[in-house]
Coordinates of C-alpha atoms in Angstrom, one line a residue:
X23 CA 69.1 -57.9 -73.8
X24 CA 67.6 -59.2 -70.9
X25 CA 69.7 -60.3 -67.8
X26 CA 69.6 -64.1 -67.3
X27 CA 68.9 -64.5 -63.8
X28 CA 69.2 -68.6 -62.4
X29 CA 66.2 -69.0 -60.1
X30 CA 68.5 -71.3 -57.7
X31 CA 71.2 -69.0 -57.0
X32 CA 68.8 -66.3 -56.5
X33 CA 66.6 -68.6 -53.9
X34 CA 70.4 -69.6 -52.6
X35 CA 70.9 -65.7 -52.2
X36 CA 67.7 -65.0 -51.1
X37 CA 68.3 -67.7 -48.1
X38 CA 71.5 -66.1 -47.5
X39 CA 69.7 -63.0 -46.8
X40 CA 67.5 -65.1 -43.9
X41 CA 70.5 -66.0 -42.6
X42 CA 72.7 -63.0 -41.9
X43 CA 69.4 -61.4 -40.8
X44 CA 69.1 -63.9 -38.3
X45 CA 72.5 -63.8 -36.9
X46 CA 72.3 -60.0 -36.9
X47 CA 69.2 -59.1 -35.8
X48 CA 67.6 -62.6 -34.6
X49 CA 64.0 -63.8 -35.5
X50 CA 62.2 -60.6 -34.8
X51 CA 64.5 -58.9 -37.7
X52 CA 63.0 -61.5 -40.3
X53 CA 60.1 -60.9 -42.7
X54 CA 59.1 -60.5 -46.1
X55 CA 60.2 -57.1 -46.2
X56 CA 63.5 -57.0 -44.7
X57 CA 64.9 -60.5 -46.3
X58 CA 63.7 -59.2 -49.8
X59 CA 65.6 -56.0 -48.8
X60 CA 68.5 -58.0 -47.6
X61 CA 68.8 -60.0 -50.3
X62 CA 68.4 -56.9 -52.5
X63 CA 64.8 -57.6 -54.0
X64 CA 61.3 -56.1 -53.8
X65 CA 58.8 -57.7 -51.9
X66 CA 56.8 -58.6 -55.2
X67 CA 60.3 -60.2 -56.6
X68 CA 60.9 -62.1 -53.5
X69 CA 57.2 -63.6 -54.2
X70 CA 58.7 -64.6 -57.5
X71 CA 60.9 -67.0 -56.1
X72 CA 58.6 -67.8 -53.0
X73 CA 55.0 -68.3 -52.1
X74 CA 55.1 -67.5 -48.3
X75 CA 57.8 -66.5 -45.8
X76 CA 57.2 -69.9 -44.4
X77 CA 58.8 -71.3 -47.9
X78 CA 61.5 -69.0 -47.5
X79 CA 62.5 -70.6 -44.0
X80 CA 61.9 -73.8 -44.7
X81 CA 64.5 -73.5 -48.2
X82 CA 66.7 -71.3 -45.7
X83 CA 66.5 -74.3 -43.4
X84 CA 67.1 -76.9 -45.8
X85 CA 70.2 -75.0 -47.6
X86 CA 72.0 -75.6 -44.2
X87 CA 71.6 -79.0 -44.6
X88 CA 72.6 -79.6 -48.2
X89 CA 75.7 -77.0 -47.7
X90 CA 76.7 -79.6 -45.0
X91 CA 75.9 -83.2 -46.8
X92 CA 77.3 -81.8 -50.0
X93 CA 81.0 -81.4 -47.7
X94 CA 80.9 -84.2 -45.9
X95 CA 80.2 -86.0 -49.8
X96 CA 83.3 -84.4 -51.1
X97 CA 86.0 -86.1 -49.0
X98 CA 87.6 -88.0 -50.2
X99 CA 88.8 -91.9 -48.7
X100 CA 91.8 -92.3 -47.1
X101 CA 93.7 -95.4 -46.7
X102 CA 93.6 -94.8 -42.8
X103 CA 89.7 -95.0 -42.3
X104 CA 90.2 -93.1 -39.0
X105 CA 91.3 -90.0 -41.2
X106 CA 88.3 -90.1 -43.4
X107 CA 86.1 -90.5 -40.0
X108 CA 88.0 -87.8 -38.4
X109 CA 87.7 -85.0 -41.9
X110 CA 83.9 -85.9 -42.0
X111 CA 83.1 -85.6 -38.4
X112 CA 85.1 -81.7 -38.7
X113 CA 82.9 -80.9 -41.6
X114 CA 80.1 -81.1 -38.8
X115 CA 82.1 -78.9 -36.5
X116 CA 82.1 -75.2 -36.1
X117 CA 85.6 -75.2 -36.8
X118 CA 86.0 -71.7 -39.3
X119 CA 84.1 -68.5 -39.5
X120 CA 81.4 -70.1 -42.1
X121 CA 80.9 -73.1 -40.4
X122 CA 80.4 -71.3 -37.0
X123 CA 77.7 -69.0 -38.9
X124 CA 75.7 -72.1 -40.3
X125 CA 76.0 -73.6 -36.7
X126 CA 74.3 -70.4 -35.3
X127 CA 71.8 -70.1 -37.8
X128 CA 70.9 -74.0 -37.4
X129 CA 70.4 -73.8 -33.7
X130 CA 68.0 -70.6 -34.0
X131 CA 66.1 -72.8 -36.7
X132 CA 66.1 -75.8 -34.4
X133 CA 64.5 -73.6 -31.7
X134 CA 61.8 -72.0 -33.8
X135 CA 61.2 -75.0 -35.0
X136 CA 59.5 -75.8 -32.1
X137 CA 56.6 -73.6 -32.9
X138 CA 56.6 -73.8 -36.7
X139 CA 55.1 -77.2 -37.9
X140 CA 57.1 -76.9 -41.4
X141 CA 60.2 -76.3 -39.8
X142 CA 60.0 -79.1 -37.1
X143 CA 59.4 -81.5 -39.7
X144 CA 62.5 -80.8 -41.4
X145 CA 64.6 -80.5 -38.0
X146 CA 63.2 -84.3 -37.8
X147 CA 65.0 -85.4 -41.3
X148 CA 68.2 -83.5 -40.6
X149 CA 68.3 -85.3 -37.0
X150 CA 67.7 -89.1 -38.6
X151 CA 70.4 -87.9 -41.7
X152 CA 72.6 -87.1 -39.0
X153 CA 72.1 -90.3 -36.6
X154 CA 72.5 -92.1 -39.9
X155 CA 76.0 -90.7 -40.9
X156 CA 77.3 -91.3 -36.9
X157 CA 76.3 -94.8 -37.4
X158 CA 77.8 -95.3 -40.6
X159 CA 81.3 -93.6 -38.9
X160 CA 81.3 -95.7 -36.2
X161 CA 80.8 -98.9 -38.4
X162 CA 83.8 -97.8 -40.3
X163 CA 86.2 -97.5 -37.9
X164 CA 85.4 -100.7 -36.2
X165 CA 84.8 -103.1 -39.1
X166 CA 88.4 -103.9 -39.7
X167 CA 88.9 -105.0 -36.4
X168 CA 87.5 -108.0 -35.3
X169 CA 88.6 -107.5 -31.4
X170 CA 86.1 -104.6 -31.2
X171 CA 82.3 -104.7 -31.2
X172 CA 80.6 -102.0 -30.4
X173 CA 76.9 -101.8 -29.9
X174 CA 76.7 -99.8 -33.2
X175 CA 73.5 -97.9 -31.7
X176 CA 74.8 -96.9 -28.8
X177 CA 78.1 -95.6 -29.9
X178 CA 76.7 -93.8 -32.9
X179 CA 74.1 -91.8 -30.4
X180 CA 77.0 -91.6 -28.3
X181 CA 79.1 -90.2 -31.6
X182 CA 76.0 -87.8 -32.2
X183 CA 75.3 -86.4 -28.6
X184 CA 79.1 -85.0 -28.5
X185 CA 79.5 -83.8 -31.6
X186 CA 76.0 -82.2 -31.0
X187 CA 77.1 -80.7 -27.7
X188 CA 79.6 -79.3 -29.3
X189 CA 78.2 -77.3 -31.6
X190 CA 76.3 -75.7 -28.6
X191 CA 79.2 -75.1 -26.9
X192 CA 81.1 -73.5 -29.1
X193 CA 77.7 -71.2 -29.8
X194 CA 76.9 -70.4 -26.7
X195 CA 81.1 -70.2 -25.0
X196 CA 83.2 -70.5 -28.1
X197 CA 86.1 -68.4 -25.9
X198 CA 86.1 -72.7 -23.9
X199 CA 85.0 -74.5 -26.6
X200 CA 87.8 -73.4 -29.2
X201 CA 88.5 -75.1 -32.2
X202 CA 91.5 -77.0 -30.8
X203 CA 89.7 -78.3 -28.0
X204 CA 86.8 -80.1 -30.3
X205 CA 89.4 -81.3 -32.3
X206 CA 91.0 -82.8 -29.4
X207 CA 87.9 -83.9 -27.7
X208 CA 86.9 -85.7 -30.7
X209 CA 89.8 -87.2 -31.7
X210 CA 90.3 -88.6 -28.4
X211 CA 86.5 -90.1 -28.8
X212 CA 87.4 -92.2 -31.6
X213 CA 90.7 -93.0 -30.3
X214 CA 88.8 -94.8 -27.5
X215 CA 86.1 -95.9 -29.7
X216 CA 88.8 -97.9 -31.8
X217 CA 90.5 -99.2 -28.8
X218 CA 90.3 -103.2 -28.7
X219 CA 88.2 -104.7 -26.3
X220 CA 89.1 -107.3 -23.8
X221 CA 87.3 -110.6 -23.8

């Protein structure tokens, strides 16, 4: 009989592949050849599943994203809105082993994104998705308080550009930026963010 093979899990594997090749060997160790190898294909099969190696990145790309949405989707409300703020902004964070990986892998797609037209395109969605989900975090932790009011987008590009920085951080020095110092850092941020305003 036949093995059953599902066509997502094998594009999931296949963008897998792209990205341990990327953290292991960089850009120059990806192509058709050595991600269908990788991912433990032939270069016909990987053409099975993809039309061009720009397909390939772009899903690679994309998987990132989704990985990240689908997390940040799956907690769950807590009374204290600050916690639910605080779990969803961590989910962003390179704070284990596989989100470190998907950090890496995201900033080597941001950069080649700035020659690949496909790629830049979808750098451009994940950015707006992103601003989107800081403004919607910000709006939550200061809706229940009528003393503050924020300039919603100001502090949610403010909420963006440190989380954002670091990510980088922790990429390019994660012996200073450690996992208890974003937590700190970011916890602090909100702290002041929720902090009433004077008249």
């Amino acid at each position: 009989m036949p093995k059953v093979v599902d066509p997502q899990a094998r594009r999931a594997a296949v963008a897998e592949a792209v990205w341990r090749l990327i953290l292991s060997r960089g850009w120059e160790g990806v192509s058709v050849r050595s991600v269908a190898k990788e991912a433990g294909l032939s270069a016909g099969s990987l053409r099975h599943y993809f039309a061009t190696q720009s397909d390939v990145l772009v899903f690679a790309m994309q998987l990132v994203i989704d990985r990240v949405r689908d997390r940040v989707q799956a907690i769950e409300l807590q009374p204290d809105p600050a916690v639910t703020v605080l779990r969803a902004i961590e989910e962003l964070l390179p704070l284990d082993a596989e989100r470190r990986a998907e950090a890496e892998v995201w900033l080597a797609f941001t950069v080649r994104a700035q020659t690949e037209p496909t790629l830049r395109a979808l750098r451009d969605t994940s950015y707006e998705l992103l601003q989107d989900l800081c403004h919607q975090l910000v709006e939550v932790l200061t809706r229940h308080d009528p003393r503050t009011d924020p300039d919603l987008r100001v502090e949610s590009e403010r909420l963006y550009a440190l989380i954002d920085g670091l990510v980088v951080h922790c990429v390019i020095r994660p012996d200073r930026a450690t996992p208890p110092l974003m937590r700190d850092v970011i916890a602090r941020h909100l702290s002041e963010l929720t902090t009433a305003r004077q008249p």
